[in-house]
Tab-separated table of C-alpha atoms in Angstrom:
chain	number	residue	atom	x	y	z
U	17	MET	CA	79.500	84.294	163.060
U	18	ASN	CA	82.008	81.593	162.110
U	19	ILE	CA	80.822	80.560	158.711
U	20	LEU	CA	81.675	77.814	156.351
U	21	ILE	CA	81.110	78.639	152.719
U	22	THR	CA	81.075	75.607	150.474
U	23	GLY	CA	82.126	76.453	146.796
U	24	GLY	CA	83.435	79.781	148.309
U	25	ALA	CA	86.000	80.409	145.720
U	26	GLY	CA	83.327	80.456	142.947
U	27	PHE	CA	81.703	83.550	141.366
U	28	ILE	CA	78.930	83.988	144.073
U	29	GLY	CA	81.184	82.536	146.864
U	30	ALA	CA	84.098	84.935	146.329
U	31	ASN	CA	81.890	87.925	146.352
U	32	LEU	CA	80.145	86.622	149.554
U	33	VAL	CA	83.451	85.996	151.257
U	34	THR	CA	84.511	89.709	150.452
U	35	ARG	CA	81.267	91.055	151.874
U	36	LEU	CA	81.133	88.938	155.004
U	37	HIS	CA	84.911	89.559	155.713
U	38	ALA	CA	84.222	93.264	155.629
U	39	GLU	CA	81.657	92.789	158.199
U	40	GLY	CA	84.009	91.088	160.539
U	41	HIS	CA	82.821	87.415	160.313
U	42	SER	CA	85.286	84.488	160.750
U	43	LEU	CA	85.187	82.546	157.399
U	44	ARG	CA	86.287	79.165	156.000
U	45	VAL	CA	86.003	78.159	152.359
U	46	LEU	CA	86.008	74.626	151.083
U	47	ASP	CA	86.249	74.503	147.236
U	48	THR	CA	87.612	71.993	144.775
U	49	LEU	CA	89.001	74.657	142.478
U	50	SER	CA	87.436	73.007	139.385
U	51	PRO	CA	89.592	73.725	136.269
U	52	GLN	CA	86.288	74.452	134.356
U	53	ILE	CA	85.791	77.635	136.402
U	54	HIS	CA	89.308	78.462	137.611
U	55	GLY	CA	91.388	77.420	134.609
U	56	VAL	CA	94.438	75.254	134.223
U	57	ASP	CA	96.156	76.812	137.043
U	58	PRO	CA	93.606	77.358	139.701
U	59	SER	CA	96.114	78.980	142.087
U	60	GLN	CA	96.302	81.965	139.722
U	61	SER	CA	92.370	82.154	139.244
U	62	PRO	CA	91.177	85.680	139.934
U	63	LEU	CA	88.376	84.396	142.086
U	64	ARG	CA	90.807	82.380	144.309
U	65	CYS	CA	92.927	85.480	144.464
U	66	GLN	CA	90.032	87.586	145.547
U	67	ILE	CA	89.525	85.612	148.663
U	68	GLU	CA	93.181	85.400	149.539
U	69	GLY	CA	93.702	86.538	153.164
U	70	LYS	CA	89.861	86.926	153.911
U	71	CYS	CA	89.266	83.327	154.918
U	72	GLU	CA	90.854	80.070	155.809
U	73	PHE	CA	90.930	78.020	152.680
U	74	LEU	CA	90.572	74.318	152.330
U	75	GLN	CA	90.891	72.597	148.778
U	76	GLY	CA	88.849	69.597	148.593
U	77	ASP	CA	85.485	67.980	147.627
U	78	VAL	CA	82.295	68.406	149.525
U	79	THR	CA	81.708	64.566	148.932
U	80	ASP	CA	84.673	63.890	151.138
U	81	ARG	CA	83.367	63.362	154.529
U	82	ALA	CA	86.745	63.786	156.218
U	83	ILE	CA	87.500	67.193	154.778
U	84	VAL	CA	83.879	68.303	155.429
U	85	ASP	CA	84.213	67.367	158.972
U	86	SER	CA	87.421	69.317	159.278
U	87	ALA	CA	85.799	72.355	157.349
U	88	LEU	CA	82.788	72.326	159.827
U	89	GLU	CA	85.089	72.452	162.900
U	90	GLY	CA	84.311	75.588	165.072
U	91	CYS	CA	81.525	76.905	162.638
U	92	ASP	CA	77.893	77.882	163.589
U	93	ALA	CA	76.662	78.671	160.218
U	94	VAL	CA	76.941	77.088	156.759
U	95	VAL	CA	76.388	78.651	153.269
U	96	HIS	CA	76.212	75.764	150.793
U	97	LEU	CA	77.058	76.946	147.320
U	98	ALA	CA	79.193	73.921	146.135
U	99	ALA	CA	77.514	72.584	142.991
U	100	GLU	CA	77.946	71.908	139.201
U	101	THR	CA	75.884	74.457	137.427
U	102	GLY	CA	75.685	73.816	133.664
U	103	THR	CA	72.123	72.993	132.486
U	104	GLY	CA	73.019	71.559	129.186
U	105	GLN	CA	76.161	69.907	130.428
U	106	SER	CA	74.104	68.172	133.225
U	107	MET	CA	72.082	66.273	130.565
U	108	TYR	CA	75.086	64.149	129.523
U	109	GLU	CA	77.367	64.269	132.655
U	110	VAL	CA	74.535	62.855	134.764
U	111	ALA	CA	76.440	60.849	137.207
U	112	HIS	CA	78.835	63.674	137.998
U	113	TYR	CA	76.093	66.232	138.622
U	114	CYS	CA	74.240	63.821	140.808
U	115	HIS	CA	77.455	62.947	142.730
U	116	THR	CA	78.551	66.453	143.407
U	117	ASN	CA	75.134	68.125	143.905
U	118	VAL	CA	73.240	65.377	145.643
U	119	GLN	CA	75.755	63.185	147.281
U	120	GLY	CA	77.814	66.318	148.272
U	121	THR	CA	74.796	67.758	150.022
U	122	ALA	CA	74.033	64.355	151.758
U	123	VAL	CA	77.613	64.184	153.081
U	124	LEU	CA	77.465	67.875	154.314
U	125	LEU	CA	74.053	67.271	156.017
U	126	GLU	CA	75.397	64.049	157.905
U	127	ALA	CA	78.327	66.155	159.114
U	128	ILE	CA	76.060	68.923	160.166
U	129	ALA	CA	73.812	66.552	162.105
U	130	ALA	CA	76.792	65.460	164.061
U	131	ARG	CA	77.240	68.987	165.281
U	132	LYS	CA	73.505	70.008	165.564
U	133	SER	CA	74.224	71.546	168.897
U	134	THR	CA	76.728	74.042	167.450
U	135	ILE	CA	75.355	74.711	163.881
U	136	ARG	CA	72.641	77.371	164.000
U	137	ARG	CA	72.196	78.317	160.414
U	138	VAL	CA	72.315	76.785	157.107
U	139	VAL	CA	71.625	78.608	153.759
U	140	VAL	CA	71.632	76.597	150.600
U	141	ALA	CA	71.799	77.983	146.976
U	142	SER	CA	69.076	76.691	144.742
U	143	SER	CA	68.077	77.749	141.236
U	144	ARG	CA	65.096	78.886	139.201
U	145	ALA	CA	65.637	75.706	137.241
U	146	VAL	CA	63.563	73.947	139.778
U	147	TYR	CA	60.448	75.158	138.067
U	148	GLY	CA	61.365	74.120	134.469
U	149	GLU	CA	59.066	76.301	132.476
U	150	GLY	CA	57.672	79.307	134.456
U	151	ARG	CA	54.129	80.179	135.381
U	152	TYR	CA	51.740	81.075	132.716
U	153	GLU	CA	48.181	82.335	132.380
U	154	LEU	CA	45.215	81.359	130.187
U	155	ASP	CA	41.694	82.753	130.772
U	156	GLU	CA	42.740	84.128	134.198
U	157	LYS	CA	44.001	80.749	135.312
U	158	TYR	CA	47.573	79.691	135.993
U	159	VAL	CA	49.068	77.017	133.761
U	160	TYR	CA	52.337	75.220	134.220
U	161	PRO	CA	53.441	73.776	130.864
U	162	THR	CA	55.634	70.698	131.331
U	163	GLY	CA	57.582	71.505	128.119
U	164	ARG	CA	57.145	72.574	124.565
U	165	PHE	CA	56.141	70.434	121.689
U	166	GLU	CA	58.892	69.077	119.507
U	167	ALA	CA	56.663	69.592	116.381
U	168	ASP	CA	56.395	73.323	117.291
U	169	LEU	CA	59.991	73.845	118.025
U	170	SER	CA	61.047	72.288	114.640
U	171	HIS	CA	58.649	74.582	112.871
U	172	GLY	CA	59.879	77.743	114.646
U	173	LYS	CA	56.937	77.994	116.969
U	174	PHE	CA	58.551	78.674	120.247
U	175	GLU	CA	55.922	79.973	122.767
U	176	PRO	CA	54.455	77.346	125.082
U	177	ARG	CA	51.045	76.211	124.310
U	178	CYS	CA	48.136	74.755	126.426
U	179	PRO	CA	48.216	70.972	125.808
U	180	ASP	CA	44.477	70.831	126.002
U	181	THR	CA	43.405	73.719	123.559
U	182	GLY	CA	46.633	74.445	121.815
U	183	ARG	CA	46.318	78.013	122.569
U	184	GLU	CA	49.447	80.182	123.157
U	185	LEU	CA	49.921	81.097	127.006
U	186	LYS	CA	50.726	84.404	128.461
U	187	VAL	CA	53.914	84.286	130.723
U	188	VAL	CA	53.604	85.706	134.210
U	189	ALA	CA	56.102	85.946	137.248
U	190	THR	CA	56.960	82.650	138.800
U	191	ASP	CA	56.312	82.509	142.502
U	192	GLU	CA	57.490	80.001	145.185
U	193	GLY	CA	54.056	78.274	145.024
U	194	SER	CA	54.536	77.394	141.387
U	195	ARG	CA	54.680	73.830	140.375
U	196	ILE	CA	58.047	72.184	140.901
U	197	GLN	CA	58.846	70.400	137.545
U	198	PRO	CA	62.613	70.785	136.552
U	199	ASN	CA	63.282	69.700	132.985
U	200	SER	CA	67.122	69.175	133.323
U	201	ILE	CA	69.324	66.983	135.474
U	202	TYR	CA	70.793	70.112	136.863
U	203	GLY	CA	67.315	71.527	137.911
U	204	LEU	CA	66.382	68.219	139.559
U	205	THR	CA	69.589	68.148	141.595
U	206	LYS	CA	69.256	71.573	142.843
U	207	TYR	CA	65.697	70.915	144.039
U	208	THR	CA	67.040	67.814	145.815
U	209	GLN	CA	69.540	70.006	147.427
U	210	GLU	CA	67.130	72.511	148.746
U	211	HIS	CA	64.540	69.850	149.803
U	212	MET	CA	67.018	67.659	151.557
U	213	THR	CA	68.534	70.711	153.444
U	214	LEU	CA	65.144	72.225	154.490
U	215	LEU	CA	63.842	68.851	155.473
U	216	ASN	CA	66.853	67.651	157.442
U	217	CYS	CA	67.649	70.890	159.218
U	218	LYS	CA	63.965	71.128	160.201
U	219	ALA	CA	64.239	67.689	161.920
U	220	LEU	CA	67.483	68.616	163.551
U	221	GLY	CA	66.053	71.994	164.951
U	222	ILE	CA	68.533	74.054	162.670
U	223	GLY	CA	67.307	77.271	160.883
U	224	ALA	CA	67.610	76.719	157.189
U	225	VAL	CA	66.853	78.855	154.215
U	226	ALA	CA	66.821	77.963	150.366
U	227	LEU	CA	67.448	80.799	147.744
U	228	ARG	CA	66.402	79.925	144.159
U	229	PHE	CA	68.590	82.202	142.116
U	230	GLN	CA	67.650	83.574	138.732
U	231	ASN	CA	70.474	84.268	136.210
U	232	VAL	CA	73.207	85.600	138.226
U	233	TYR	CA	75.725	87.897	136.559
U	234	GLY	CA	78.349	90.588	137.066
U	235	PRO	CA	82.162	91.285	137.337
U	236	GLY	CA	84.127	88.265	138.167
U	237	GLN	CA	82.181	85.503	136.601
U	238	SER	CA	84.132	82.929	134.329
U	239	LEU	CA	84.669	84.238	130.890
U	240	SER	CA	86.122	80.897	129.806
U	241	ASN	CA	83.548	78.350	131.045
U	242	PRO	CA	80.965	77.969	128.079
U	243	TYR	CA	78.427	76.877	130.700
U	244	THR	CA	78.257	80.058	132.811
U	245	GLY	CA	75.709	81.960	130.757
U	246	ILE	CA	75.030	84.057	127.736
U	247	LEU	CA	76.716	87.224	128.834
U	248	SER	CA	80.220	85.543	129.099
U	249	ILE	CA	79.696	83.587	125.923
U	250	PHE	CA	78.535	86.572	124.046
U	251	SER	CA	81.194	88.835	125.397
U	252	THR	CA	83.912	86.480	124.368
U	253	ARG	CA	82.659	86.170	120.765
U	254	ILE	CA	82.115	89.973	120.433
U	255	ARG	CA	85.692	90.675	121.554
U	256	HIS	CA	87.011	88.111	118.984
U	257	GLY	CA	84.953	89.883	116.351
U	258	ARG	CA	82.853	86.790	115.707
U	259	GLY	CA	79.144	86.820	115.154
U	260	ILE	CA	76.558	85.680	117.839
U	261	ASP	CA	74.063	82.864	117.095
U	262	ILE	CA	70.731	83.612	118.595
U	263	TYR	CA	68.871	80.546	119.434
U	264	GLU	CA	65.033	80.251	118.763
U	265	ASP	CA	63.813	83.741	117.638
U	266	GLY	CA	65.607	85.631	120.413
U	267	GLU	CA	62.672	86.438	122.182
U	268	GLU	CA	63.074	83.887	124.900
U	269	SER	CA	63.656	85.741	128.237
U	270	ARG	CA	65.423	85.317	131.671
U	271	ASP	CA	65.578	87.403	134.931
U	272	PHE	CA	69.212	88.660	135.180
U	273	VAL	CA	69.994	89.379	138.800
U	274	TYR	CA	73.231	91.433	139.571
U	275	ILE	CA	75.865	89.611	141.855
U	276	ASP	CA	75.645	92.332	144.508
U	277	ASP	CA	72.015	91.735	144.863
U	278	VAL	CA	72.600	87.953	145.242
U	279	VAL	CA	75.188	88.540	147.949
U	280	GLU	CA	72.727	90.748	149.834
U	281	SER	CA	70.179	87.982	149.594
U	282	LEU	CA	72.603	85.562	151.133
U	283	VAL	CA	73.359	88.035	153.938
U	284	LEU	CA	69.720	88.404	154.800
U	285	ALA	CA	69.175	84.677	154.716
U	286	LEU	CA	71.881	84.356	157.446
U	287	ARG	CA	70.446	86.933	159.593
U	288	ASN	CA	66.769	86.977	159.269
U	289	GLU	CA	64.781	84.606	161.499
U	290	GLU	CA	61.436	85.120	159.718
U	291	ALA	CA	62.936	83.499	156.672
U	292	THR	CA	63.670	80.143	158.478
U	293	GLY	CA	62.440	77.133	156.754
U	294	GLU	CA	61.368	78.837	153.538
U	295	ALA	CA	62.582	78.920	149.875
U	296	PHE	CA	62.672	82.234	148.060
U	297	GLY	CA	62.943	83.126	144.434
U	298	ILE	CA	65.775	85.669	144.111
U	299	GLY	CA	65.562	87.830	140.967
U	300	THR	CA	64.616	91.362	139.707
U	301	GLY	CA	61.168	90.355	138.750
U	302	ILE	CA	61.823	91.805	135.248
U	303	ALA	CA	62.149	89.609	132.038
U	304	THR	CA	65.035	90.572	129.543
U	305	SER	CA	64.986	88.817	126.258
U	306	VAL	CA	68.246	87.242	124.828
U	307	MET	CA	68.168	89.515	121.611
U	308	THR	CA	68.089	92.563	124.210
U	309	VAL	CA	71.087	91.155	125.850
U	310	ALA	CA	72.936	90.632	122.576
U	311	ARG	CA	72.199	94.034	121.266
U	312	THR	CA	73.027	95.751	124.584
U	313	LEU	CA	76.452	94.144	124.685
U	314	VAL	CA	77.244	94.894	121.016
U	315	ASP	CA	76.359	98.533	121.942
U	316	LEU	CA	78.443	98.693	125.068
U	317	TYR	CA	81.486	97.057	123.583
U	318	GLY	CA	81.181	99.229	120.500
U	319	ILE	CA	82.160	96.247	118.264
U	320	GLU	CA	79.726	95.543	115.432
U	321	VAL	CA	79.227	91.765	114.880
U	322	PRO	CA	76.375	89.996	113.168
U	323	LEU	CA	73.579	88.701	115.195
U	324	THR	CA	72.097	85.789	113.502
U	325	VAL	CA	68.664	84.339	114.527
U	326	THR	CA	69.162	80.683	113.660
U	327	GLY	CA	66.038	79.077	114.837
U	328	ALA	CA	68.117	76.350	116.525
U	329	TYR	CA	67.166	75.221	120.064
U	330	ARG	CA	68.512	73.017	122.814
U	331	VAL	CA	66.408	70.012	124.017
U	332	GLY	CA	65.054	70.835	127.540
U	333	ASP	CA	65.644	74.667	127.244
U	334	ILE	CA	62.909	76.705	128.767
U	335	ARG	CA	61.213	79.741	126.922
U	336	HIS	CA	60.677	82.167	129.993
U	337	ASN	CA	61.051	82.441	133.567
U	338	PHE	CA	61.210	85.567	135.846
U	339	ALA	CA	60.731	85.823	139.554
U	340	ASP	CA	57.736	86.982	141.608
U	341	ILE	CA	59.594	88.759	144.335
U	342	ALA	CA	56.791	89.412	146.807
U	343	LYS	CA	57.603	86.766	149.187
U	344	ALA	CA	61.216	87.684	149.251
U	345	GLU	CA	60.482	91.353	149.988
U	346	ARG	CA	58.025	90.455	152.585
U	347	LEU	CA	59.721	87.787	154.659
U	348	LEU	CA	63.433	88.087	153.684
U	349	GLY	CA	63.526	91.823	153.308
U	350	PHE	CA	65.236	91.368	149.887
U	351	LYS	CA	64.570	93.673	146.926
U	352	ALA	CA	67.072	93.744	143.961
U	353	ARG	CA	68.674	97.278	143.613
U	354	ILE	CA	70.797	97.090	140.364
U	355	PRO	CA	68.788	97.419	137.181
U	356	PHE	CA	69.771	95.559	134.110
U	357	ARG	CA	71.369	98.286	132.055
U	358	GLU	CA	73.477	99.329	135.200
U	359	GLY	CA	74.580	95.947	135.931
U	360	ILE	CA	75.605	94.875	132.358
U	361	THR	CA	77.569	98.271	132.048
U	362	ARG	CA	79.556	97.360	135.053
U	363	PHE	CA	80.050	93.908	133.693
U	364	VAL	CA	81.326	95.154	130.427
U	365	GLN	CA	83.641	97.674	132.047
U	366	TRP	CA	85.168	94.766	134.071
U	367	VAL	CA	85.380	92.496	131.013
U	368	LEU	CA	87.307	95.175	129.141
U	369	GLU	CA	90.037	95.021	131.725
U	370	GLN	CA	90.501	91.230	131.403
U	371	PRO	CA	92.375	89.297	128.744
U	372	ILE	CA	90.462	88.027	125.824
U	373	GLN	CA	89.509	84.508	126.534
U	374	ILE	CA	89.653	81.399	124.146
U	375	ASP	CA	86.177	81.002	122.520
U	376	THR	CA	85.109	77.482	123.350
U	377	TYR	CA	81.464	78.071	122.443
U	378	GLY	CA	81.774	75.835	119.281
U	379	GLU	CA	83.089	72.906	121.385
U	380	SER	CA	80.186	73.106	123.839
U	381	VAL	CA	77.607	73.109	120.980
U	382	GLU	CA	79.378	70.103	119.239
U	383	SER	CA	79.007	68.217	122.654
U	384	LEU	CA	75.244	68.746	122.626
U	385	LYS	CA	74.819	68.107	118.980
U	386	LYS	CA	76.537	64.604	119.146
U	387	ARG	CA	74.178	63.681	121.887
U	388	GLY	CA	71.081	64.871	120.057
U	389	LEU	CA	70.612	67.774	122.499
U	390	PHE	CA	70.954	70.504	120.043
U	391	LYS	CA	68.650	70.875	116.926
C-alpha cells in the first residue's frame, strides 16, 4: 500500500514506519517534530533518525489543509497518529489540545473526503482515556463510576465507591461496550477523533478502524517529556539517584502494552476487513500497579532510591483501567505477545544505552499545582 502516517515520527509512528518499510510498503510521514517530544534540535531526534530513508518525510501541522493535501497525494491508506497526548497537560492547555486533536482530524477528514475514490483504509489511534474510570462490578452487576469523591481522596480512600450505596467496587476488564465518559480533555478529544473518523468514513464508503490503546511503552519513547508516562519519569529519576514519589497508595493500576504489540495491532487494522467500522481496546488484559512498576524498575536498574507513598493525587486521574481483549482477538486477530516483565526489561536495557536526561518532573508537578490540579 501507499500509506500516509500522520505523527509518523513519534514513538508509535517511528516503530510502525520501521515495520511497514520492512514489509515493502510505500510510506509518507507528516509530523510537526514537536520539541516536547523531539527536543530542541528535532533534526537530531532519535525517532526522526529512525525513520530516515524509510519514508518520504514532510514536516508540518495536520491542521494545515495545504500540507495535508500534499501528504495525501497518491496514498490509498492513512494511519492517523498525530495528537497531543498528555492527560494532565490537557487540563490547562485546552485550546491547544482541541485544535491539534479535533481540528487536525477535521482537516484530515475533509482532505480524505476529496479523495474518497482512492483512499481505501483509515486507522485512527484512540485511547483507553475515552472510558475515564474503567468498568467495575457490584453484586454481579456492572458499574461505571463517573469519578471518585473528593472527600474520599483527601482522606486517603482511593478506591471508587458506588454513589448510591457507598460500597467499594470491584474492578474488572473494560470492554468496548463500556460507558464512554472521559474525565480529561485529552480523553474527550481522543473519543471525538475516533467517532469523527468512523462516522465520516462510513458515510464516504471508506473502511475505518479505531484502536483504543492502553499505556504504550518500550524502547524509543521520550525520556525527556514529563507527560509520556511513568516508566520514563521513574527511569530518569532513578538514574539521577533521586527518590520516586508514588501517588495515592501505589495500588492504582494500568494495562501496559509493549510497542511491538501496538504496532502489530495497527498492521492488523490496515489489513483485516472484518475489523472495518469497529473500535478495539488494545492492551494485554492484565493490570499492573504503579508500585509494582516502581519496584521493578529499581530492581532492574540496580540503583536503590527511596519509594515514597505520598497520598497525593491529580484531579481527574483514574484509579484502574485494563482492557478486555476478547473483541480484538476475535475480529482483529490481535493478542499481545510480550509480558510486562519481558517488555520492561527490554525497555531498561535500551534506557541504559541513552544519555541521562534532564529531570523535569518537578516542573510538570508545579504546573499542575498552581492550577489546583495536584493535591
